[in-house]
Coordinates of C-alpha atoms and ligand atoms in Angstrom, one line a residue:
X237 CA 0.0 0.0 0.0
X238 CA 1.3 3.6 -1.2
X239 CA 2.4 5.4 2.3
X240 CA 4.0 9.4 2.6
X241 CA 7.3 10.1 1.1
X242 CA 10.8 9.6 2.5
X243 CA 11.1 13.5 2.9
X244 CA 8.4 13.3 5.9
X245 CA 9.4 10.1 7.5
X246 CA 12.3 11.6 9.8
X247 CA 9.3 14.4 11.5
X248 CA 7.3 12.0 12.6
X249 CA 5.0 13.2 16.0
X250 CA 7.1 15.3 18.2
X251 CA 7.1 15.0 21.8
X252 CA 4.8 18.0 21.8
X253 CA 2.0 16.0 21.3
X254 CA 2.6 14.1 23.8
X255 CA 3.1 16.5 26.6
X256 CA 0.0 18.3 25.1
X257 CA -2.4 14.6 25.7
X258 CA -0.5 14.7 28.7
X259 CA -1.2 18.0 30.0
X260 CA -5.1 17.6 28.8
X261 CA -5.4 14.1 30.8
X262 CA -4.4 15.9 33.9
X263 CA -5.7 19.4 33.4
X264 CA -2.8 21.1 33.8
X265 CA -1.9 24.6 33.3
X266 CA -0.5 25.3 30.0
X267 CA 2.8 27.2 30.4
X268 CA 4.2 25.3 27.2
X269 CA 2.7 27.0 24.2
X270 CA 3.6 30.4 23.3
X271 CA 0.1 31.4 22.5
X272 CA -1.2 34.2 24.3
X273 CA -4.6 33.9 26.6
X274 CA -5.7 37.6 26.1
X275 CA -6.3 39.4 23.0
X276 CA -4.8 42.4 21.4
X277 CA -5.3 45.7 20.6
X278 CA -9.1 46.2 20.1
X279 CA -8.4 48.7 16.9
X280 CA -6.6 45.6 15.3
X281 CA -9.6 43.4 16.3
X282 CA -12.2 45.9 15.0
X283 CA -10.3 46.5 11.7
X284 CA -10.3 42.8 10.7
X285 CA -13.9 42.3 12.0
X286 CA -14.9 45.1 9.9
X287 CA -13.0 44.1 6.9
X288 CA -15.5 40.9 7.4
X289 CA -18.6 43.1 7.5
X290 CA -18.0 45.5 4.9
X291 CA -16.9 42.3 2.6
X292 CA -13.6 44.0 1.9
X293 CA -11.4 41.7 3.3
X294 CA -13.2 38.3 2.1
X295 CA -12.5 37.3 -0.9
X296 CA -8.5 36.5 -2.3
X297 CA -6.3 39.3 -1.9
X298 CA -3.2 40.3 -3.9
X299 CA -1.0 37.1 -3.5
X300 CA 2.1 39.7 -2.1
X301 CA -0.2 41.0 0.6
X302 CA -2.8 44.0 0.3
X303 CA -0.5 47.3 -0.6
X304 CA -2.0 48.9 2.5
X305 CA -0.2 45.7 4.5
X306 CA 2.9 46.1 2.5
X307 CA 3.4 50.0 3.4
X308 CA 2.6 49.8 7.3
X309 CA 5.4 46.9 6.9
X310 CA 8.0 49.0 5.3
X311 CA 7.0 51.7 7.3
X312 CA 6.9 50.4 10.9
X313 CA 10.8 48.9 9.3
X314 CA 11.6 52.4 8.4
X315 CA 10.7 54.2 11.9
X316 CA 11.8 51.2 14.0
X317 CA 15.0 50.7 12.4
X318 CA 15.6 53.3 9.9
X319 CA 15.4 50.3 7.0
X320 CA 14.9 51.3 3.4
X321 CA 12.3 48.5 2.9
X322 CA 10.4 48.9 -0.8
X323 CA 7.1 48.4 -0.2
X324 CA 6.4 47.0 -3.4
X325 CA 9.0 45.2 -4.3
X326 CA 10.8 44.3 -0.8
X327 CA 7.9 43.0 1.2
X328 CA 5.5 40.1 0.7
X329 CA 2.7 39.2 3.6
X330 CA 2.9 35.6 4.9
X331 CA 1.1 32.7 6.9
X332 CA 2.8 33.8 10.0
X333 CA 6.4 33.8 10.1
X334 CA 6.3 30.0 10.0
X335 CA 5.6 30.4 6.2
X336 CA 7.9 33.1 5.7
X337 CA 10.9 30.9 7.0
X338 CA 9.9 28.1 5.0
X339 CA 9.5 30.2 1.6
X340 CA 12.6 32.1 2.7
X341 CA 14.6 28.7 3.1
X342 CA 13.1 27.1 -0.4
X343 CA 13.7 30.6 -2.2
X344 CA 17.2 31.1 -1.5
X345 CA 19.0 27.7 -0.4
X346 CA 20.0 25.2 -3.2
X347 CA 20.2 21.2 -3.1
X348 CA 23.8 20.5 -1.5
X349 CA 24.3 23.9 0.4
X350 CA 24.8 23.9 4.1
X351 CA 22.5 26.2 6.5
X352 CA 24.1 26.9 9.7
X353 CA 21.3 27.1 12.8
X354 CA 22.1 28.0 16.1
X355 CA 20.9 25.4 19.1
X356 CA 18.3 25.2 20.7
X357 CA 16.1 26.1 17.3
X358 CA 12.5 26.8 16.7
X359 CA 11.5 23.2 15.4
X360 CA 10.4 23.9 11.7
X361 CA 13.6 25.0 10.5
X362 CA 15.0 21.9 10.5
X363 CA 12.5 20.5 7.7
X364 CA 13.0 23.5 5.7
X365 CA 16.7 23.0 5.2
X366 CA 16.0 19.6 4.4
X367 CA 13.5 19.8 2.2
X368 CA 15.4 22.4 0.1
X369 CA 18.0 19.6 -0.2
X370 CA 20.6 21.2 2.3
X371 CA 22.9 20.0 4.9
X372 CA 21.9 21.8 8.2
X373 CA 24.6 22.2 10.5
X374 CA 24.4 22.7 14.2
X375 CA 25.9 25.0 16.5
X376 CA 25.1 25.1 20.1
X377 CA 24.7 27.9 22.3
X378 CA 25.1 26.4 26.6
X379 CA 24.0 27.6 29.5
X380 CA 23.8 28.8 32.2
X381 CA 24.3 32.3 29.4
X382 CA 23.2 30.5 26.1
X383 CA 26.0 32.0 24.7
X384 CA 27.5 30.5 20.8
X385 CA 31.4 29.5 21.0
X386 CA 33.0 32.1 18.5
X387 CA 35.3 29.5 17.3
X388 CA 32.4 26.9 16.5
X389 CA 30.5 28.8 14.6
X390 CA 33.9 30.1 13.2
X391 CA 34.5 26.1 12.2
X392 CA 30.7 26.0 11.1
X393 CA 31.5 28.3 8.5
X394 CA 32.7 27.2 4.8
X395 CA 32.5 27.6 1.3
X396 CA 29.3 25.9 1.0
X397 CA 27.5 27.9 3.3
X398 CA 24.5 29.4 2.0
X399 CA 22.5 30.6 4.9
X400 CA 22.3 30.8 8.6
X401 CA 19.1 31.0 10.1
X402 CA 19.1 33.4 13.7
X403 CA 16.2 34.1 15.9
X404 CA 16.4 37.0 18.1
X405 CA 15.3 37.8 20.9
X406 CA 15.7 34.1 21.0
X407 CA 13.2 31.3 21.7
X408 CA 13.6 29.3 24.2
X409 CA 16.6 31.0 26.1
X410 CA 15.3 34.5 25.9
X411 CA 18.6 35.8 24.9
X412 CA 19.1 38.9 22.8
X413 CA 22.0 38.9 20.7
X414 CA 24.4 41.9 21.4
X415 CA 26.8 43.8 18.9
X416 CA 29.7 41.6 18.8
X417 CA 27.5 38.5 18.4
X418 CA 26.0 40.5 15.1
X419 CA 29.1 41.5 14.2
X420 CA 30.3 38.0 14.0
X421 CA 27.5 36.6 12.2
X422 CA 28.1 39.5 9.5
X423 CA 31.7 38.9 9.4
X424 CA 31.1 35.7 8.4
X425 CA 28.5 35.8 5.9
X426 CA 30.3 38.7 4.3
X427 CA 33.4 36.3 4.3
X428 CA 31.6 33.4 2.7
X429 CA 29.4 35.0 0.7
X430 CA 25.9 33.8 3.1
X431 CA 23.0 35.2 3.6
X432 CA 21.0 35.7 7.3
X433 CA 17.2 34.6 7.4
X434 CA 16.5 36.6 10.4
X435 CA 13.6 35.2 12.2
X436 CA 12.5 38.5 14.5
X437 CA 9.2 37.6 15.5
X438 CA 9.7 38.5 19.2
X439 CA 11.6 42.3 17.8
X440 CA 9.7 44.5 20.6
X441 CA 10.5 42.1 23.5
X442 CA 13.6 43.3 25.3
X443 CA 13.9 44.2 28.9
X444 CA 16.2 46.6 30.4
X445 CA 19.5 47.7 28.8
X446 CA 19.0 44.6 26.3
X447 CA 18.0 46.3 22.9
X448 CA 17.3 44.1 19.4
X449 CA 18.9 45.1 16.3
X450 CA 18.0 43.9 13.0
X451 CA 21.3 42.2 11.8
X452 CA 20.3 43.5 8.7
X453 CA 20.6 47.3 9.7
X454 CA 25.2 46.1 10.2
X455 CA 27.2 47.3 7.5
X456 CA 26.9 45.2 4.4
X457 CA 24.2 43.0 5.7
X458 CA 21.2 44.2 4.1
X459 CA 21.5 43.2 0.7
X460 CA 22.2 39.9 2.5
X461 CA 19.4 39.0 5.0
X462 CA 15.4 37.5 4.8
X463 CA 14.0 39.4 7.6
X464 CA 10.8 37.5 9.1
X465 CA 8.5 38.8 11.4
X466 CA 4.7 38.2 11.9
X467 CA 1.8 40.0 13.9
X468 CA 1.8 36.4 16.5
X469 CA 3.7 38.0 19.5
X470 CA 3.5 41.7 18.6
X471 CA -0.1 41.9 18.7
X472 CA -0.9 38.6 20.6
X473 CA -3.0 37.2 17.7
X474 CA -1.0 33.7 17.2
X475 CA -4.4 32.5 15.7
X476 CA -4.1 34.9 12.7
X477 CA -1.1 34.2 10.9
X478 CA -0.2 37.1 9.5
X479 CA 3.3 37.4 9.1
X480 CA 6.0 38.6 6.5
X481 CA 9.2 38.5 4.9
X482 CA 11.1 41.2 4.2
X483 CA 14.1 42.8 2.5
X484 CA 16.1 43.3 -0.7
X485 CA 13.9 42.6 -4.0
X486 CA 16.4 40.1 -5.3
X487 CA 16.1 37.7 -1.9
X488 CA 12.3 38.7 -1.5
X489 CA 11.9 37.2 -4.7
X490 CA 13.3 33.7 -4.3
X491 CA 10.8 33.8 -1.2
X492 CA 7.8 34.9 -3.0
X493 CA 7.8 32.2 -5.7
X494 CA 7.6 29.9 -3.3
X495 CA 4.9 31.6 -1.2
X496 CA 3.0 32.3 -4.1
X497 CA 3.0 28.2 -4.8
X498 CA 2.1 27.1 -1.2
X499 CA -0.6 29.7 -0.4
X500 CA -1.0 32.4 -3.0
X501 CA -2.2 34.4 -0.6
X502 CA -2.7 35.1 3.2
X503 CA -5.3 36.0 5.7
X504 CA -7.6 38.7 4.1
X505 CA -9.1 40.4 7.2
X506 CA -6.2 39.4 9.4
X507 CA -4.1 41.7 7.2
X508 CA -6.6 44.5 7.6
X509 CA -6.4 44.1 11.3
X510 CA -2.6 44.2 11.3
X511 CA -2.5 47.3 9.4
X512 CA -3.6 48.9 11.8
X513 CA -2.2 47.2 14.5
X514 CA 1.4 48.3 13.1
X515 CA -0.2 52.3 12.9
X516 CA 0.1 52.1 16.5
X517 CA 2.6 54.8 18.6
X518 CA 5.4 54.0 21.2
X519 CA 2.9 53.9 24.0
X520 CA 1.8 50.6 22.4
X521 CA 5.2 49.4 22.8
X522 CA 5.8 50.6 26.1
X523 CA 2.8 48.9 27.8
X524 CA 3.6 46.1 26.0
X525 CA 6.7 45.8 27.3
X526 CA 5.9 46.9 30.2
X527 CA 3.2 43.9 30.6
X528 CA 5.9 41.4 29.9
X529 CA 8.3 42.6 32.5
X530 CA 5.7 42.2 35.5
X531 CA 4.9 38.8 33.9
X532 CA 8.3 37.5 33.6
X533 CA 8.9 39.1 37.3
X534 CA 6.0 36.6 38.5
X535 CA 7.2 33.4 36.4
X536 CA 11.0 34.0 37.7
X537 CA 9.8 34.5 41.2
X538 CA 7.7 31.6 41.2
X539 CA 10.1 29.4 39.6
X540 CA 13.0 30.3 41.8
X541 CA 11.0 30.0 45.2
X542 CA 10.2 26.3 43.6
X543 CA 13.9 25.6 43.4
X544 CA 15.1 26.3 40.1
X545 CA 17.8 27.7 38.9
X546 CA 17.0 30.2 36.2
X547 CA 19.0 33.0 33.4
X548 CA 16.5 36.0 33.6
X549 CA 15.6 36.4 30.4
X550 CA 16.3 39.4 28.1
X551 CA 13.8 39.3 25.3
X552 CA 10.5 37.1 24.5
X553 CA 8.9 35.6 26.6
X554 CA 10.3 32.6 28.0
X555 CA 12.4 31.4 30.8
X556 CA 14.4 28.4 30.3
X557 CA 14.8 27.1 33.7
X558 CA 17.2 24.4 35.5
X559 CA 15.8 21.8 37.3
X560 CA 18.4 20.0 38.7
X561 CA 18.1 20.8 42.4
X562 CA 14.3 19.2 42.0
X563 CA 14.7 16.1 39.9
X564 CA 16.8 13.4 38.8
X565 CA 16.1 12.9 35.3
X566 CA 16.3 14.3 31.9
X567 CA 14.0 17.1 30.5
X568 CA 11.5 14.6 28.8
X569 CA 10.7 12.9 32.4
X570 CA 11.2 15.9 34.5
X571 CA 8.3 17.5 32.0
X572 CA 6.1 14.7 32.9
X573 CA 6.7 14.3 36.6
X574 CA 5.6 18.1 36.4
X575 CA 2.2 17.6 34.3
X576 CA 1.7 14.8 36.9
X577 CA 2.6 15.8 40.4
X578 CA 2.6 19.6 39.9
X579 CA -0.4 20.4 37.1
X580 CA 1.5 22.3 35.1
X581 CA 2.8 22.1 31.7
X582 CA 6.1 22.9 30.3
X583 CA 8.4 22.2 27.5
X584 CA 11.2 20.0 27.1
X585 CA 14.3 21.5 25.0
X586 CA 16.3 18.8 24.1
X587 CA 13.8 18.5 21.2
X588 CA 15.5 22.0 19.8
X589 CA 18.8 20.2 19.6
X590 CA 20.3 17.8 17.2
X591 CA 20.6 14.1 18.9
X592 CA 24.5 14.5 19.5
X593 CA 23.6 18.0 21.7
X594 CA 20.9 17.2 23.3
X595 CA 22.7 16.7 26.3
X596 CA 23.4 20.4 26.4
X597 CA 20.0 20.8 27.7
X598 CA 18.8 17.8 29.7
X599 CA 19.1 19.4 32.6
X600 CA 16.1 22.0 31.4
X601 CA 12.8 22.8 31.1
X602 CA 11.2 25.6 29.3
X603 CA 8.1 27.8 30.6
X604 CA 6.3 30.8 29.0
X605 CA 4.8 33.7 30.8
X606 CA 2.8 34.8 28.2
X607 CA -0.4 34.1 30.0
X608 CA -3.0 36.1 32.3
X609 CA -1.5 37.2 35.7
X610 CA -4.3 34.5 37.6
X611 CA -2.7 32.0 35.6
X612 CA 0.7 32.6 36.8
X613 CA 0.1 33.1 40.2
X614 CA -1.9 29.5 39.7
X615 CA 1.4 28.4 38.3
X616 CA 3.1 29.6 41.3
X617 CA 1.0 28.0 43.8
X618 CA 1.5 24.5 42.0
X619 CA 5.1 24.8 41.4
X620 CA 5.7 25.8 45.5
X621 CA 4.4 22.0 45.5
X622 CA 8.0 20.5 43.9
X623 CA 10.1 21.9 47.4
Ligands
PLP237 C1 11.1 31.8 17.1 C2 9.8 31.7 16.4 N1 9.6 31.8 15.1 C3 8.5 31.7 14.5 C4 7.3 31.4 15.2 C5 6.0 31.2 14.5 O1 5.4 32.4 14.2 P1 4.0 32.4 13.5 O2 3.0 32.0 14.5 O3 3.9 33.9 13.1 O4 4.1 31.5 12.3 C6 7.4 31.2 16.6 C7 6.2 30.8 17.4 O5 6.3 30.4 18.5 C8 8.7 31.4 17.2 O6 8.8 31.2 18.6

């Protein structure tokens, strides 16, 4: 009997799925998924409900995104980070970022190229350098400062390097990478001739003297970088998927012939909605940010009164968190024990790692704090339960 293709036998069901039965077998609070439990800015809400109403937003629209889209993208890039983004010929909309990495990836890596990611990775990368034919190639950042080695990714780097795909601020480790890290990364893709897919979706989530910089604003780096971003975190509409690539016409394009063969086209209203979303001044910003530093204050404070030991982090919005004082396992059964004798939900990061690092983070667990304060002083109560 005819079954799937070799391409989609090595991503079989991830663990995910079975922490989420899990989770759902025990009722337990969901501090895994980085999906918001509140909603967004009402104007954003409004414009995409009205955009069902009026029938404006309901039928296909332009396969690149709605030009109104396009501009607000170019123009939030332009007063954000002072980059010359075309809006007609530099952006394209996108089913969340998670599209917009995989039609970056297809649109600019060839068969027998190497793409470089940095450990621990958001999951879908993987299968997008494979199924563009490329040889991923792994480079870890530890703890306890999930920090890259220089001279790894140094070694990492060669003549068949095509791309390197960064995420920052940085899921799971919340790091934000800081000048010299950039200027590293640039160094060597301007030495090997590589181009950055920069996967920013959590670009307005720094805390205190971290700040995020678009790699592609460095010297020489903008004719050489995918920027990716979506509305998911920004706005707190993960259910949307609205997203987009962005950057020079010539890289935009290798990304948009592959979108335009997936999809065609994205989320009619949800684009709408977004438009207006990115209209919105720096007082947006600051509440937002604001928000997410009393909510990381109550996820570390719970988590260190349970006995972890945990890196505060400096952008998005989870904490990866030791739990070695508590447990003696590895992050798969520690993540379990939790669900089971705690109620509450985590992740397990080895997952983000290939199988000879996976050591690197056995030792950890990761939790969001993107959820309503109730829920996290919930969270709190049941963790105080592991002492
Ligand atoms: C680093 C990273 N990139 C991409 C995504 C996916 O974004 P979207 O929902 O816009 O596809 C996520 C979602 O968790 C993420 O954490």
């Amino acid at each position: 009997m005819p079954t799937y293709a070799d391409r989609v036998a090595p991503f079989g069901t991830t663990i995910f799925s079975e922490i989420n039965t899990l989770a759902q077998q025990h009722n337990a609070l969901n501090l895994s998924q980085g999906r918001p439990d509140f909603d967004g800015p009402k104007v954003m809400l409004e414009a995409a409900m009205d955009a069902i109403r009026t029938g404006i937003g309901n039928q296909y629209p332009p396969g690149v995104g709605i030009p109104e889209f396009k501009q607000a993208v170019a123009k939030h890039a332009q007063d954000h980070y002072g980059l010359p983004i075309d809006w007609e010929t530099g952006v394209i909309a996108s089913a969340g970022a998670s599209e917009g990495i995989y039609s970056a990836v297809l649109g600019v890596v060839n068969p027998g190229d190497e793409v470089i990611l940095i450990e621990p990775y958001f999951d879908i990368y993987l299968p997008a350098v494979e199924w563009a034919g490329a040889k991923p190639v792994f480079v870890p950042m530890r703890p306890p400062e999930w920090r890259f080695d220089e001279a790894e990714l140094r070694a990492a780097f060669n003549d068949k390097t095509r791309a390197i795909i960064i995420n920052t601020p940085h899921n799971p480790t919340g790091r934000v990478f800081d000048q010299e890290e950039l200027a590293l990364i640039a160094e060597l893709c301007q030495k090997y001739d590589a181009i950055v897919i920069a996967d920013e979706v959590y670009e307005h989530l720094t805390y205190g003297d971290a700040k995020h910089v678009p790699i592609s604003t460095l010297p020489g780096m903008f004719e050489r970088t995918l920027t990716v971003s979506s509305a998911a975190k920004t706005f707190s509409v993960t259910g949307w998927k609205v997203g987009w690539v962005m950057g020079h016409p010539d890289l935009v394009t290798g990304a948009w012939r592959i979108r335009q063969n997936i999809s065609f086209a994205v989320n009619h209203p949800g684009q709408w909605g977004v438009v207006k979303a990115l209209e919105l001044g720096q007082s947006y910003y600051d509440d937002y940010q604001a928000m997410y530093t009393r909510k990381r204050q109550m996820l570390s404070d719970a988590l260190i009164n349970a006995g972890f030991k945990i890196s505060e982090p400096e952008g998005a919005f989870y904490i990866m968190a030791d739990f070695s004082d508590l447990f003696d396992g590895d992050d798969v059964a520690f993540t379990k024990h939790l669900i089971t004798e705690a109620g509450v939900a985590c992740i397990p990061p080895s997952a983000f790692f290939c199988p000879e690092h996976q050591s690197i983070a056995h030792n950890h667990v990761r939790f969001t704090y993107c959820k309503r304060d109730e829920i996290l002083e919930e969270a709190m109560h049941k963790l105080a339960k592991l002492g």
